[in-house]
XYZ file of C-alpha atoms in Angstrom:
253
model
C 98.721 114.557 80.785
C 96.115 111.906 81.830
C 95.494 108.290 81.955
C 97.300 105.480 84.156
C 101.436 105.316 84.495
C 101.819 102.361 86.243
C 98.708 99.381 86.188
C 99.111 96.174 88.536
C 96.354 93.417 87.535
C 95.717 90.636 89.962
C 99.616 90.720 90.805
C 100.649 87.645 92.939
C 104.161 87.657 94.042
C 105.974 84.019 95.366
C 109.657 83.339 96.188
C 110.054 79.578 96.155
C 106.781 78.707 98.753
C 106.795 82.333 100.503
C 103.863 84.028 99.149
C 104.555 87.842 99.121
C 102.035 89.654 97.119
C 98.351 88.324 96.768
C 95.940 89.671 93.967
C 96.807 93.107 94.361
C 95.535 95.103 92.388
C 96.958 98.722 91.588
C 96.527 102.111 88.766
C 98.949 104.814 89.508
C 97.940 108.116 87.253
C 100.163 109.742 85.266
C 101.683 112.708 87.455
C 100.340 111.200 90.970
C 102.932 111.116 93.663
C 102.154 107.615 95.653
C 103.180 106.285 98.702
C 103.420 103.226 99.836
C 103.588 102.057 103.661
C 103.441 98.878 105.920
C 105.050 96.493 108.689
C 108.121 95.087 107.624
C 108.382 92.543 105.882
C 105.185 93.068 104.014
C 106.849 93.323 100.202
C 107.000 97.070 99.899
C 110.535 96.890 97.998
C 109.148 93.369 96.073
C 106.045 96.259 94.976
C 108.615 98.192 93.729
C 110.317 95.817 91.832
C 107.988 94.595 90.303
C 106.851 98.238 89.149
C 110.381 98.639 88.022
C 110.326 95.944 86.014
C 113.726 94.238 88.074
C 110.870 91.313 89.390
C 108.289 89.829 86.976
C 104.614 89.233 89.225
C 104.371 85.382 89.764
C 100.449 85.707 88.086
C 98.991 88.630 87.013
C 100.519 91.761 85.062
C 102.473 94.655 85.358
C 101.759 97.485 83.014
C 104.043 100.605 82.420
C 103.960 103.290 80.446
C 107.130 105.423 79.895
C 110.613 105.254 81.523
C 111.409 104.784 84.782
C 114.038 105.444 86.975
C 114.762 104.362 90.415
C 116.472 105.772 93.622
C 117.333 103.568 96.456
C 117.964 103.130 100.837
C 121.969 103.369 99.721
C 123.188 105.898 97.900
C 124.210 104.167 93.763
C 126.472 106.771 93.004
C 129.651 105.434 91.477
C 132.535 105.792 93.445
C 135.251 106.535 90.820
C 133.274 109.239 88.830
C 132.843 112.850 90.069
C 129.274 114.393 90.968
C 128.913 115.255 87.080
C 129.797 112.384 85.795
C 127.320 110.165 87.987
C 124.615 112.886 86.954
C 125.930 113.164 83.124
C 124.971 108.586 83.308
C 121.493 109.761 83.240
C 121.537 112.137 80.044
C 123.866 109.203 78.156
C 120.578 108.768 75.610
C 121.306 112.560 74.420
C 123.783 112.761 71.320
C 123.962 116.422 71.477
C 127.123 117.194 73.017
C 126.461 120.556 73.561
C 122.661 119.940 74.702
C 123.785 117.468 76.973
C 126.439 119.966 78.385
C 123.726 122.329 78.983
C 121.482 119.724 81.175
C 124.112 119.202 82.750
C 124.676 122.267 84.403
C 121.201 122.808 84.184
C 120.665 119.682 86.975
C 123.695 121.168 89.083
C 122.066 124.561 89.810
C 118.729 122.576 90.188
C 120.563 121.118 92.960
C 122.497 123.696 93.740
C 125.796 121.755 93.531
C 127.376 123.894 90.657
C 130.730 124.389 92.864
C 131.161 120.557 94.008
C 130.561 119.109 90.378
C 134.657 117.828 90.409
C 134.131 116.534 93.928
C 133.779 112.465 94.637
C 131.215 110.893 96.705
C 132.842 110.342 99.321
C 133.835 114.063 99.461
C 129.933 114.965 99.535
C 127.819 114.770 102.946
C 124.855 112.281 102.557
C 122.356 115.208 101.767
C 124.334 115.728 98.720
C 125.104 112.283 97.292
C 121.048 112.228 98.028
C 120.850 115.113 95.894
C 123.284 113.638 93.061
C 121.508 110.561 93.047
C 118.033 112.114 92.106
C 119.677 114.266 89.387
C 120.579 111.703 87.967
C 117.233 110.013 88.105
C 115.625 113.416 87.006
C 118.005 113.886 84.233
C 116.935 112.629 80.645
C 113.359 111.910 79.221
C 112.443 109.503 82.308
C 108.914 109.447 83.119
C 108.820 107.259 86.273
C 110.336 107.434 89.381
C 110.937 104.914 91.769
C 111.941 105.799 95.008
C 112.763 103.161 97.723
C 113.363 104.708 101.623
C 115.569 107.145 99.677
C 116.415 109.340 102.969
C 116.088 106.504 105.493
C 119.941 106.619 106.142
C 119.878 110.392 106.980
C 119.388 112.633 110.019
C 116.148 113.611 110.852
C 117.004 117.113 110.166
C 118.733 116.265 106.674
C 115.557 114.390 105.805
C 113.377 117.481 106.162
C 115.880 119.357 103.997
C 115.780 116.407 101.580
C 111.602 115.922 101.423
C 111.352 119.596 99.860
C 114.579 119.420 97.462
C 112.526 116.564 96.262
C 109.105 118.510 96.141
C 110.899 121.623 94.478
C 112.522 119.177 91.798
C 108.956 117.830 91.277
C 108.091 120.942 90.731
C 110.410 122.069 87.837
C 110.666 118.446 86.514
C 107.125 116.956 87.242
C 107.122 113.017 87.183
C 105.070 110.122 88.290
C 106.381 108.907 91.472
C 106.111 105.834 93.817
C 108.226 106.315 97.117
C 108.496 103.145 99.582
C 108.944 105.062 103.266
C 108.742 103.714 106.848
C 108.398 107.130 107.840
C 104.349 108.051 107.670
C 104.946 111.269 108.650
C 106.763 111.779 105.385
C 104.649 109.763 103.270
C 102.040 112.909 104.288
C 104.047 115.586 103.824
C 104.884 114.142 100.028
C 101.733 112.253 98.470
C 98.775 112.400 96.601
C 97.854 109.347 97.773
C 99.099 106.469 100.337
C 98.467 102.956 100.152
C 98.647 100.462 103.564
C 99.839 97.409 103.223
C 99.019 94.477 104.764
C 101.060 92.137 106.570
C 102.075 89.266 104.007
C 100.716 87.856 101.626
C 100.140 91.993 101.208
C 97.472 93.341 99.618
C 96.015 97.400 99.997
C 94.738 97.269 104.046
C 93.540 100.914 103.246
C 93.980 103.993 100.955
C 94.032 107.761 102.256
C 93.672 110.646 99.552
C 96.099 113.108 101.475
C 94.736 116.882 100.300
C 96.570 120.541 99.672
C 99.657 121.047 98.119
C 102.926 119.902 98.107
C 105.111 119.904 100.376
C 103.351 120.052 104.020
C 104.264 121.281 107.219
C 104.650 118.437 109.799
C 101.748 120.221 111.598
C 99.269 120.469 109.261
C 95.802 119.194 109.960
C 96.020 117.015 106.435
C 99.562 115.381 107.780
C 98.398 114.722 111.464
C 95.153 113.541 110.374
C 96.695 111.198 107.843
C 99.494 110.241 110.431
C 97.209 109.834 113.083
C 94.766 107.253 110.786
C 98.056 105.102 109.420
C 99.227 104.542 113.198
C 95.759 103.753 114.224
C 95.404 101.211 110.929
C 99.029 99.707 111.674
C 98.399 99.463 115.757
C 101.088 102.027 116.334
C 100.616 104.006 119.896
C 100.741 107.362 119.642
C 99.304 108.363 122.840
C 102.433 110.022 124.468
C 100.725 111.100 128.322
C 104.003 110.286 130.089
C 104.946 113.492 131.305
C 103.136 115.284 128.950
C 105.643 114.699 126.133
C 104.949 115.695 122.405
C 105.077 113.590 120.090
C 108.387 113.543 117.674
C 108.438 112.732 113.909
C 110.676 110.217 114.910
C 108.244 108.689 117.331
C 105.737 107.937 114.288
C 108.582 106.175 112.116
């Protein structure tokens, strides 16, 4: 597959005087896994909106080509419907009973949930709801995926379990993706490609191509390199001499 997913054209983003988004300007190949970090503040969830299609740009244009889905800080899942049934919302556009059966089960091995597919949310651990909620983004024809600090809310520990289920989903269901993370340690162990944002009105500070495959150790060159050159761009301090303590992931967030 080739040409551009997502296309942002002289974007400007404004709620009421606040300007959020200035002339940004943005093409997002079909297949490329992009991340996006920045301060806070800076209209990394607005970005995504407006890819999404939930904000419309104030000037400028949003282009899109294919479906998109979208997974987000907070867990969607429904409540009142079991495991399947949240995943089974995302194959509703199949008629095929039988087909859509299969998927189903299909997704639940792919997640390896098969024996907690009668269970509730709130009878899942947040790895798994995390699991059920990009299923269900996965499942279907959807060609885009959103993702917006998806494992922000989990364990540092959980979050490394959760960065290569979504790798070795990617891998079996390929997609365009666009994940929003505070974490830049992540965003290097994931992308293709990471964008910087400024502080508001945002615009791309920098870009980093981030090379080798999918997903990397912590301590690869690529990631520290790439971690190293975000912190540096965003005025983070990662010089850790106090008693000769190494740096933690967690540090770098």
């Amino acid at each position: 597959m080739s040409g551009s997913a997502l296309r942002l054209q002289n974007v400007r983003k404004s709620f009421g005087a606040v300007e959020v988004l200035r002339d940004l300007n943005l093409d997002i190949a079909v297949g490329e896994f992009t991340a996006i970090v920045g301060p806070s503040g800076c209209g990394k969830t607005t970005l995504l909106n407006l890819l999404s299609g939930f904000e419309q740009p104030t000037a400028g244009s949003v282009i899109r080509q294919g479906q998109v889905r979208m997974v987000y800080q907070q867990d969607g899942l429904f409540p009142w419907l079991t495991a399947a049934e949240n995943i089974d919302l995302g194959l509703r556009d199949i008629q095929d009973p039988a087909l859509r059966s299969r998927q189903l089960e299909e997704l639940l091995q792919l997640i390896r949930l098969s024996g907690f597919q009668e269970h509730y949310p709130h009878q899942l651990s947040g790895g798994m709801r995390q699991r059920v909620e990009l299923a269900r983004a996965l499942a279907g024809s959807s060609d885009i995926l959103l993702l917006d600090e998806p494992f922000s809310a989990l364990d540092y520990i959980t979050r490394m379990h959760m960065r290569r289920e979504l790798s070795n989903l990617l891998d079996i269901k390929p997609r365009t993706v666009v994940l929003v993370t505070h974490d830049i340690e992540e965003a290097a162990q994931l992308a293709d490609r990471i964008l910087v944002l400024s502080g508001g009105p945002s615009n791309v500070l920098k870009t980093l191509l981030v090379h080798g495959e999918r997903l990397r150790n912590p301590t690869h060159p690529e990631v520290t390199i790439v971690v190293d050159e975000i912190a540096a761009i965003l005025g983070l301090n990662l010089d850790y001499h106090e008693q000769d303590r190494t740096p933690t992931p967690m540090d770098r967030i």
